[in-house]
């Protein structure tokens, strides 16, 4: 299975591409936006493709043409304005979903935010709510497609070493999770059909990632 990782040069993205390359039968295609980012992926033996999420849908469609699954783990980050929240976290995600459909790819994994419900929008601090709005509507767009999607809602991300243990469910208590463990959950989700057309929250917990996904 070949997987297009959108946001591959991000912190979760880099863990994910490395894990995909380490897994028999899986192969990553890293979607990046700068040529100088390609060497990291070349060293891992992964292909890369240069596309900016502000480009037209056709460019993303072209990147997705020869893959079996797409993972969206891009994001505008906390240091850009609300314009980028709309352009990347909302429109970039929707364009990636539409490009996936146009390319005839069926499997899609979305890295979302911990809580993207309407209630979460209403209760978020004003500085954070535009991001929650963007993630809410991107998730809703995906749910209204026929794609075999999985929506992953991680708790607060850390750069701690992955523990390989999570609590995973439709609703779990708010907490933290290392980015490395999020990448492992994405990898597991891609390989477990039980995650198809489902969304779940994840934080650090007591169950092995394999068991937690299997028990979904
Ligand atoms: P990250 O390190 O900021 O990675 C985001 C990636 O998106 C970067 O590689 C960046 O590219 C890429 N990107 C931004 N604008 C782009 C554009 N116009 N075209 C193409 N790519 C673009 O984020 P992370 O830590 O891996 O987390 C991934 C996502 O998880 C976040 O974006 C957020 O939505 C979500 N999340 C975060 C938290 C949290 O606690 N922070 C919790 C739950 C969910 P460059 O490398 O070129 O800059």
PDB file of C-alpha atoms and ligand atoms in Angstrom:
ATOM      1  CA  UNK A   1       0.000   0.000   0.000  1.00  0.00           C
ATOM      2  CA  UNK A   2       1.353   3.410  -0.998  1.00  0.00           C
ATOM      3  CA  UNK A   3       0.381   6.308   1.258  1.00  0.00           C
ATOM      4  CA  UNK A   4       0.471  10.009   0.410  1.00  0.00           C
ATOM      5  CA  UNK A   5       1.397  11.901   3.598  1.00  0.00           C
ATOM      6  CA  UNK A   6       0.175  15.498   3.369  1.00  0.00           C
ATOM      7  CA  UNK A   7       2.177  17.562   5.859  1.00  0.00           C
ATOM      8  CA  UNK A   8       5.003  15.005   5.729  1.00  0.00           C
ATOM      9  CA  UNK A   9       7.611  17.534   6.850  1.00  0.00           C
ATOM     10  CA  UNK A  10       5.652  18.214  10.039  1.00  0.00           C
ATOM     11  CA  UNK A  11       6.507  16.658  13.385  1.00  0.00           C
ATOM     12  CA  UNK A  12       3.883  13.895  13.176  1.00  0.00           C
ATOM     13  CA  UNK A  13       4.473  13.592   9.425  1.00  0.00           C
ATOM     14  CA  UNK A  14       8.179  12.816   9.790  1.00  0.00           C
ATOM     15  CA  UNK A  15       7.517  10.099  12.403  1.00  0.00           C
ATOM     16  CA  UNK A  16       4.805   8.666  10.173  1.00  0.00           C
ATOM     17  CA  UNK A  17       6.893   8.502   6.997  1.00  0.00           C
ATOM     18  CA  UNK A  18       9.715   6.778   8.930  1.00  0.00           C
ATOM     19  CA  UNK A  19       7.271   4.240  10.401  1.00  0.00           C
ATOM     20  CA  UNK A  20       5.643   3.571   7.031  1.00  0.00           C
ATOM     21  CA  UNK A  21       9.048   2.973   5.456  1.00  0.00           C
ATOM     22  CA  UNK A  22       9.857   0.537   8.289  1.00  0.00           C
ATOM     23  CA  UNK A  23       6.709  -1.510   7.675  1.00  0.00           C
ATOM     24  CA  UNK A  24       6.688  -4.387   5.185  1.00  0.00           C
ATOM     25  CA  UNK A  25       4.223  -3.815   2.372  1.00  0.00           C
ATOM     26  CA  UNK A  26       3.881  -0.077   3.022  1.00  0.00           C
ATOM     27  CA  UNK A  27       5.496   2.769   1.138  1.00  0.00           C
ATOM     28  CA  UNK A  28       5.260   6.523   1.761  1.00  0.00           C
ATOM     29  CA  UNK A  29       5.020   9.401  -0.673  1.00  0.00           C
ATOM     30  CA  UNK A  30       5.844  12.613   1.180  1.00  0.00           C
ATOM     31  CA  UNK A  31       3.939  15.726   0.110  1.00  0.00           C
ATOM     32  CA  UNK A  32       6.171  18.688   0.984  1.00  0.00           C
ATOM     33  CA  UNK A  33       6.320  22.311  -0.086  1.00  0.00           C
ATOM     34  CA  UNK A  34      10.053  23.015  -0.322  1.00  0.00           C
ATOM     35  CA  UNK A  35      12.699  21.219  -2.384  1.00  0.00           C
ATOM     36  CA  UNK A  36      15.234  21.392   0.479  1.00  0.00           C
ATOM     37  CA  UNK A  37      12.889  19.243   2.626  1.00  0.00           C
ATOM     38  CA  UNK A  38      13.229  16.286   0.223  1.00  0.00           C
ATOM     39  CA  UNK A  39      16.613  14.941   1.435  1.00  0.00           C
ATOM     40  CA  UNK A  40      15.173  13.654   4.768  1.00  0.00           C
ATOM     41  CA  UNK A  41      12.663  11.528   2.863  1.00  0.00           C
ATOM     42  CA  UNK A  42      15.181  10.395   0.243  1.00  0.00           C
ATOM     43  CA  UNK A  43      17.340   9.026   3.057  1.00  0.00           C
ATOM     44  CA  UNK A  44      14.359   7.021   4.293  1.00  0.00           C
ATOM     45  CA  UNK A  45      13.885   5.659   0.778  1.00  0.00           C
ATOM     46  CA  UNK A  46      10.587   7.503   0.391  1.00  0.00           C
ATOM     47  CA  UNK A  47       9.451   9.366  -2.674  1.00  0.00           C
ATOM     48  CA  UNK A  48       8.502  13.026  -2.299  1.00  0.00           C
ATOM     49  CA  UNK A  49       6.327  15.415  -4.266  1.00  0.00           C
ATOM     50  CA  UNK A  50       6.303  19.222  -4.112  1.00  0.00           C
ATOM     51  CA  UNK A  51       2.833  20.702  -3.613  1.00  0.00           C
ATOM     52  CA  UNK A  52       1.684  23.696  -1.574  1.00  0.00           C
ATOM     53  CA  UNK A  53      -1.785  23.347  -0.047  1.00  0.00           C
ATOM     54  CA  UNK A  54      -2.548  26.813  -1.375  1.00  0.00           C
ATOM     55  CA  UNK A  55      -2.105  25.425  -4.913  1.00  0.00           C
ATOM     56  CA  UNK A  56      -5.121  24.271  -6.937  1.00  0.00           C
ATOM     57  CA  UNK A  57      -6.839  20.919  -6.356  1.00  0.00           C
ATOM     58  CA  UNK A  58      -5.306  19.535  -9.604  1.00  0.00           C
ATOM     59  CA  UNK A  59      -1.808  19.616  -8.101  1.00  0.00           C
ATOM     60  CA  UNK A  60      -2.911  17.576  -5.083  1.00  0.00           C
ATOM     61  CA  UNK A  61      -4.896  15.236  -7.352  1.00  0.00           C
ATOM     62  CA  UNK A  62      -1.773  14.635  -9.452  1.00  0.00           C
ATOM     63  CA  UNK A  63       0.181  13.810  -6.266  1.00  0.00           C
ATOM     64  CA  UNK A  64      -2.528  11.349  -5.181  1.00  0.00           C
ATOM     65  CA  UNK A  65      -2.892   9.587  -8.530  1.00  0.00           C
ATOM     66  CA  UNK A  66      -0.642   6.617  -7.806  1.00  0.00           C
ATOM     67  CA  UNK A  67      -1.409   6.033  -4.100  1.00  0.00           C
ATOM     68  CA  UNK A  68      -3.832   3.799  -2.176  1.00  0.00           C
ATOM     69  CA  UNK A  69      -4.412   6.062   0.839  1.00  0.00           C
ATOM     70  CA  UNK A  70      -4.029   9.700   1.861  1.00  0.00           C
ATOM     71  CA  UNK A  71      -3.168  10.985   5.348  1.00  0.00           C
ATOM     72  CA  UNK A  72      -3.772  14.662   6.149  1.00  0.00           C
ATOM     73  CA  UNK A  73      -1.469  15.786   8.955  1.00  0.00           C
ATOM     74  CA  UNK A  74      -0.765  19.319   7.748  1.00  0.00           C
ATOM     75  CA  UNK A  75      -1.670  22.423   9.695  1.00  0.00           C
ATOM     76  CA  UNK A  76      -1.014  26.144   9.662  1.00  0.00           C
ATOM     77  CA  UNK A  77       0.377  26.034  13.217  1.00  0.00           C
ATOM     78  CA  UNK A  78       0.018  28.539  16.045  1.00  0.00           C
ATOM     79  CA  UNK A  79       2.345  31.193  14.563  1.00  0.00           C
ATOM     80  CA  UNK A  80       0.322  32.240  11.534  1.00  0.00           C
ATOM     81  CA  UNK A  81      -2.833  34.345  11.228  1.00  0.00           C
ATOM     82  CA  UNK A  82      -6.452  33.309  10.903  1.00  0.00           C
ATOM     83  CA  UNK A  83      -6.118  33.698   7.119  1.00  0.00           C
ATOM     84  CA  UNK A  84      -3.865  30.612   7.102  1.00  0.00           C
ATOM     85  CA  UNK A  85      -6.275  28.767   9.410  1.00  0.00           C
ATOM     86  CA  UNK A  86      -8.886  29.142   6.668  1.00  0.00           C
ATOM     87  CA  UNK A  87      -6.491  28.467   3.789  1.00  0.00           C
ATOM     88  CA  UNK A  88      -4.723  25.407   5.244  1.00  0.00           C
ATOM     89  CA  UNK A  89      -6.669  23.828   8.126  1.00  0.00           C
ATOM     90  CA  UNK A  90     -10.024  24.267   6.367  1.00  0.00           C
ATOM     91  CA  UNK A  91      -9.589  24.764   2.625  1.00  0.00           C
ATOM     92  CA  UNK A  92      -6.324  22.796   2.397  1.00  0.00           C
ATOM     93  CA  UNK A  93      -8.053  19.845   4.063  1.00  0.00           C
ATOM     94  CA  UNK A  94     -11.177  20.104   1.878  1.00  0.00           C
ATOM     95  CA  UNK A  95      -9.069  20.404  -1.287  1.00  0.00           C
ATOM     96  CA  UNK A  96      -7.109  17.304  -0.225  1.00  0.00           C
ATOM     97  CA  UNK A  97     -10.367  15.385   0.339  1.00  0.00           C
ATOM     98  CA  UNK A  98     -11.712  16.451  -3.072  1.00  0.00           C
ATOM     99  CA  UNK A  99      -8.388  15.646  -4.774  1.00  0.00           C
ATOM    100  CA  UNK A 100      -8.437  12.199  -3.159  1.00  0.00           C
ATOM    101  CA  UNK A 101     -11.895  11.553  -4.612  1.00  0.00           C
ATOM    102  CA  UNK A 102     -10.898  12.834  -8.049  1.00  0.00           C
ATOM    103  CA  UNK A 103      -7.771  10.632  -8.027  1.00  0.00           C
ATOM    104  CA  UNK A 104      -9.984   7.599  -7.363  1.00  0.00           C
ATOM    105  CA  UNK A 105      -8.365   6.893  -3.983  1.00  0.00           C
ATOM    106  CA  UNK A 106     -10.738   5.522  -1.349  1.00  0.00           C
ATOM    107  CA  UNK A 107      -8.856   5.555   1.956  1.00  0.00           C
ATOM    108  CA  UNK A 108      -8.357   8.801   3.926  1.00  0.00           C
ATOM    109  CA  UNK A 109      -6.986   9.423   7.418  1.00  0.00           C
ATOM    110  CA  UNK A 110      -7.475  12.856   8.938  1.00  0.00           C
ATOM    111  CA  UNK A 111      -5.463  14.190  11.875  1.00  0.00           C
ATOM    112  CA  UNK A 112      -8.033  16.406  13.503  1.00  0.00           C
ATOM    113  CA  UNK A 113      -8.132  18.349  16.765  1.00  0.00           C
ATOM    114  CA  UNK A 114      -9.141  16.776  20.108  1.00  0.00           C
ATOM    115  CA  UNK A 115     -12.701  18.083  20.114  1.00  0.00           C
ATOM    116  CA  UNK A 116     -14.253  19.468  16.932  1.00  0.00           C
ATOM    117  CA  UNK A 117     -17.883  19.397  18.021  1.00  0.00           C
ATOM    118  CA  UNK A 118     -20.106  22.466  17.833  1.00  0.00           C
ATOM    119  CA  UNK A 119     -20.029  22.559  21.653  1.00  0.00           C
ATOM    120  CA  UNK A 120     -16.220  22.771  21.506  1.00  0.00           C
ATOM    121  CA  UNK A 121     -16.433  25.749  19.146  1.00  0.00           C
ATOM    122  CA  UNK A 122     -18.750  27.553  21.570  1.00  0.00           C
ATOM    123  CA  UNK A 123     -16.597  26.850  24.615  1.00  0.00           C
ATOM    124  CA  UNK A 124     -13.175  27.582  23.059  1.00  0.00           C
ATOM    125  CA  UNK A 125     -11.289  30.758  23.940  1.00  0.00           C
ATOM    126  CA  UNK A 126     -11.747  33.372  21.157  1.00  0.00           C
ATOM    127  CA  UNK A 127      -8.142  33.005  19.971  1.00  0.00           C
ATOM    128  CA  UNK A 128      -8.595  29.239  19.463  1.00  0.00           C
ATOM    129  CA  UNK A 129     -12.161  29.012  18.170  1.00  0.00           C
ATOM    130  CA  UNK A 130     -11.375  29.862  14.488  1.00  0.00           C
ATOM    131  CA  UNK A 131      -9.063  26.831  14.412  1.00  0.00           C
ATOM    132  CA  UNK A 132     -11.759  24.614  15.961  1.00  0.00           C
ATOM    133  CA  UNK A 133     -14.245  25.950  13.397  1.00  0.00           C
ATOM    134  CA  UNK A 134     -11.826  25.082  10.579  1.00  0.00           C
ATOM    135  CA  UNK A 135     -11.270  21.563  11.912  1.00  0.00           C
ATOM    136  CA  UNK A 136     -15.015  21.091  12.574  1.00  0.00           C
ATOM    137  CA  UNK A 137     -16.003  21.876   8.995  1.00  0.00           C
ATOM    138  CA  UNK A 138     -13.099  19.896   7.492  1.00  0.00           C
ATOM    139  CA  UNK A 139     -14.208  16.853   9.528  1.00  0.00           C
ATOM    140  CA  UNK A 140     -17.853  17.401   8.520  1.00  0.00           C
ATOM    141  CA  UNK A 141     -16.876  17.638   4.836  1.00  0.00           C
ATOM    142  CA  UNK A 142     -15.027  14.340   5.105  1.00  0.00           C
ATOM    143  CA  UNK A 143     -17.925  12.601   6.889  1.00  0.00           C
ATOM    144  CA  UNK A 144     -20.259  13.613   4.055  1.00  0.00           C
ATOM    145  CA  UNK A 145     -18.146  11.847   1.426  1.00  0.00           C
ATOM    146  CA  UNK A 146     -18.223   8.146   0.535  1.00  0.00           C
ATOM    147  CA  UNK A 147     -14.531   7.819   1.371  1.00  0.00           C
ATOM    148  CA  UNK A 148     -13.271   5.105   3.716  1.00  0.00           C
ATOM    149  CA  UNK A 149     -12.201   7.688   6.259  1.00  0.00           C
ATOM    150  CA  UNK A 150     -10.767   7.611   9.767  1.00  0.00           C
ATOM    151  CA  UNK A 151     -10.722  10.797  11.848  1.00  0.00           C
ATOM    152  CA  UNK A 152      -8.146  10.825  14.632  1.00  0.00           C
ATOM    153  CA  UNK A 153      -8.609  13.374  17.436  1.00  0.00           C
ATOM    154  CA  UNK A 154      -5.371  13.555  19.483  1.00  0.00           C
ATOM    155  CA  UNK A 155      -5.013  15.270  22.833  1.00  0.00           C
ATOM    156  CA  UNK A 156      -2.313  17.893  23.452  1.00  0.00           C
ATOM    157  CA  UNK A 157       0.728  16.885  21.408  1.00  0.00           C
ATOM    158  CA  UNK A 158       4.150  16.502  23.052  1.00  0.00           C
ATOM    159  CA  UNK A 159       7.599  15.666  21.723  1.00  0.00           C
ATOM    160  CA  UNK A 160       8.140  13.000  24.401  1.00  0.00           C
ATOM    161  CA  UNK A 161       9.296   9.616  23.232  1.00  0.00           C
ATOM    162  CA  UNK A 162       6.413   7.388  22.189  1.00  0.00           C
ATOM    163  CA  UNK A 163       5.203   5.055  24.938  1.00  0.00           C
ATOM    164  CA  UNK A 164       3.130   2.874  22.635  1.00  0.00           C
ATOM    165  CA  UNK A 165       0.248   2.972  25.162  1.00  0.00           C
ATOM    166  CA  UNK A 166      -2.957   4.889  24.627  1.00  0.00           C
ATOM    167  CA  UNK A 167      -6.512   5.401  25.716  1.00  0.00           C
ATOM    168  CA  UNK A 168      -8.635   5.454  22.588  1.00  0.00           C
ATOM    169  CA  UNK A 169     -12.370   5.935  22.249  1.00  0.00           C
ATOM    170  CA  UNK A 170     -15.176   8.045  20.900  1.00  0.00           C
ATOM    171  CA  UNK A 171     -14.860  10.207  24.023  1.00  0.00           C
ATOM    172  CA  UNK A 172     -11.910  10.046  26.431  1.00  0.00           C
ATOM    173  CA  UNK A 173     -10.735  12.375  29.178  1.00  0.00           C
ATOM    174  CA  UNK A 174      -8.593  15.269  27.923  1.00  0.00           C
ATOM    175  CA  UNK A 175      -4.831  14.594  28.140  1.00  0.00           C
ATOM    176  CA  UNK A 176      -1.541  14.567  26.294  1.00  0.00           C
ATOM    177  CA  UNK A 177       0.009  12.246  23.742  1.00  0.00           C
ATOM    178  CA  UNK A 178       3.472  12.115  22.149  1.00  0.00           C
ATOM    179  CA  UNK A 179       3.501  12.881  18.414  1.00  0.00           C
ATOM    180  CA  UNK A 180       5.346   9.595  17.873  1.00  0.00           C
ATOM    181  CA  UNK A 181       2.371   7.690  19.332  1.00  0.00           C
ATOM    182  CA  UNK A 182      -0.052   9.601  17.117  1.00  0.00           C
ATOM    183  CA  UNK A 183       2.011   8.486  14.110  1.00  0.00           C
ATOM    184  CA  UNK A 184       1.838   4.879  15.355  1.00  0.00           C
ATOM    185  CA  UNK A 185      -1.965   5.139  15.723  1.00  0.00           C
ATOM    186  CA  UNK A 186      -2.226   6.453  12.146  1.00  0.00           C
ATOM    187  CA  UNK A 187      -0.086   3.541  10.941  1.00  0.00           C
ATOM    188  CA  UNK A 188      -2.256   1.043  12.825  1.00  0.00           C
ATOM    189  CA  UNK A 189      -5.487   2.667  11.599  1.00  0.00           C
ATOM    190  CA  UNK A 190      -4.314   2.393   7.994  1.00  0.00           C
ATOM    191  CA  UNK A 191      -3.922  -1.350   8.501  1.00  0.00           C
ATOM    192  CA  UNK A 192      -7.108  -2.052  10.449  1.00  0.00           C
ATOM    193  CA  UNK A 193     -10.435  -1.900   8.625  1.00  0.00           C
ATOM    194  CA  UNK A 194     -12.308  -1.524  11.908  1.00  0.00           C
ATOM    195  CA  UNK A 195     -11.306   2.156  11.861  1.00  0.00           C
ATOM    196  CA  UNK A 196     -13.105   2.843   8.581  1.00  0.00           C
ATOM    197  CA  UNK A 197     -15.825   5.533   8.747  1.00  0.00           C
ATOM    198  CA  UNK A 198     -15.021   6.163  12.402  1.00  0.00           C
ATOM    199  CA  UNK A 199     -13.610   8.995  14.476  1.00  0.00           C
ATOM    200  CA  UNK A 200     -11.946   8.622  17.868  1.00  0.00           C
ATOM    201  CA  UNK A 201     -10.002  10.586  20.460  1.00  0.00           C
ATOM    202  CA  UNK A 202      -6.577   9.440  21.709  1.00  0.00           C
ATOM    203  CA  UNK A 203      -4.460  10.342  24.732  1.00  0.00           C
ATOM    204  CA  UNK A 204      -1.731   8.458  26.561  1.00  0.00           C
ATOM    205  CA  UNK A 205      -3.176   5.481  28.439  1.00  0.00           C
ATOM    206  CA  UNK A 206      -2.596   1.852  29.380  1.00  0.00           C
ATOM    207  CA  UNK A 207      -3.449  -0.175  26.291  1.00  0.00           C
ATOM    208  CA  UNK A 208      -1.046  -1.092  23.525  1.00  0.00           C
ATOM    209  CA  UNK A 209      -1.844   0.826  20.350  1.00  0.00           C
ATOM    210  CA  UNK A 210      -2.562  -2.394  18.452  1.00  0.00           C
ATOM    211  CA  UNK A 211      -5.087  -3.596  21.075  1.00  0.00           C
ATOM    212  CA  UNK A 212      -6.679  -0.158  21.480  1.00  0.00           C
ATOM    213  CA  UNK A 213      -7.328   0.094  17.733  1.00  0.00           C
ATOM    214  CA  UNK A 214      -8.512  -3.511  17.539  1.00  0.00           C
ATOM    215  CA  UNK A 215     -10.959  -2.933  20.451  1.00  0.00           C
ATOM    216  CA  UNK A 216     -12.467   0.141  18.799  1.00  0.00           C
TER     217      UNK A 216
HETATM  218  P1  LIG B   1       3.510  20.672  12.414  1.00  0.00           P
HETATM  219  O1  LIG B   1       4.814  20.137  12.871  1.00  0.00           O
HETATM  220  O2  LIG B   1       3.245  22.133  12.535  1.00  0.00           O
HETATM  221  O3  LIG B   1       3.342  20.237  10.879  1.00  0.00           O
HETATM  222  C1  LIG B   1       2.432  20.837  10.020  1.00  0.00           C
HETATM  223  C2  LIG B   1       2.873  20.593   8.592  1.00  0.00           C
HETATM  224  O4  LIG B   1       1.943  21.250   7.717  1.00  0.00           O
HETATM  225  C3  LIG B   1       4.273  21.155   8.268  1.00  0.00           C
HETATM  226  O5  LIG B   1       5.073  20.182   7.657  1.00  0.00           O
HETATM  227  C4  LIG B   1       3.981  22.272   7.291  1.00  0.00           C
HETATM  228  O6  LIG B   1       4.935  22.428   6.264  1.00  0.00           O
HETATM  229  C5  LIG B   1       2.681  21.787   6.653  1.00  0.00           C
HETATM  230  N1  LIG B   1       2.043  22.902   5.984  1.00  0.00           N
HETATM  231  C6  LIG B   1       1.682  24.096   6.491  1.00  0.00           C
HETATM  232  N2  LIG B   1       1.238  24.903   5.516  1.00  0.00           N
HETATM  233  C7  LIG B   1       1.324  24.191   4.362  1.00  0.00           C
HETATM  234  C8  LIG B   1       1.045  24.489   2.998  1.00  0.00           C
HETATM  235  N3  LIG B   1       0.582  25.675   2.616  1.00  0.00           N
HETATM  236  N4  LIG B   1       1.250  23.524   2.077  1.00  0.00           N
HETATM  237  C9  LIG B   1       1.731  22.300   2.433  1.00  0.00           C
HETATM  238  N5  LIG B   1       2.045  21.969   3.714  1.00  0.00           N
HETATM  239  C10 LIG B   1       1.842  22.914   4.652  1.00  0.00           C
HETATM  240  O7  LIG B   1       2.307  19.934  13.151  1.00  0.00           O
HETATM  241  P2  LIG B   1       2.308  18.564  13.997  1.00  0.00           P
HETATM  242  O8  LIG B   1       2.823  18.833  15.342  1.00  0.00           O
HETATM  243  O9  LIG B   1       2.892  17.483  13.170  1.00  0.00           O
HETATM  244  O10 LIG B   1       0.728  18.344  14.144  1.00  0.00           O
HETATM  245  C11 LIG B   1      -0.091  18.054  13.011  1.00  0.00           C
HETATM  246  C12 LIG B   1      -1.472  18.638  13.212  1.00  0.00           C
HETATM  247  O11 LIG B   1      -2.089  18.056  14.379  1.00  0.00           O
HETATM  248  C13 LIG B   1      -1.505  20.129  13.556  1.00  0.00           C
HETATM  249  O12 LIG B   1      -1.395  20.917  12.407  1.00  0.00           O
HETATM  250  C14 LIG B   1      -2.858  20.284  14.209  1.00  0.00           C
HETATM  251  O13 LIG B   1      -3.842  20.579  13.243  1.00  0.00           O
HETATM  252  C15 LIG B   1      -3.141  18.913  14.785  1.00  0.00           C
HETATM  253  N6  LIG B   1      -3.240  18.872  16.271  1.00  0.00           N
HETATM  254  C16 LIG B   1      -2.400  19.587  17.073  1.00  0.00           C
HETATM  255  C17 LIG B   1      -2.493  19.483  18.461  1.00  0.00           C
HETATM  256  C18 LIG B   1      -1.515  20.184  19.370  1.00  0.00           C
HETATM  257  O14 LIG B   1      -1.548  19.960  20.593  1.00  0.00           O
HETATM  258  N7  LIG B   1      -0.631  21.013  18.865  1.00  0.00           N
HETATM  259  C19 LIG B   1      -3.444  18.653  19.038  1.00  0.00           C
HETATM  260  C20 LIG B   1      -4.298  17.938  18.208  1.00  0.00           C
HETATM  261  C21 LIG B   1      -4.175  18.053  16.829  1.00  0.00           C
HETATM  262  P3  LIG B   1       6.419  23.029   6.533  1.00  0.00           P
HETATM  263  O15 LIG B   1       7.178  21.921   7.218  1.00  0.00           O
HETATM  264  O16 LIG B   1       6.908  23.318   5.159  1.00  0.00           O
HETATM  265  O17 LIG B   1       6.258  24.238   7.390  1.00  0.00           O
END
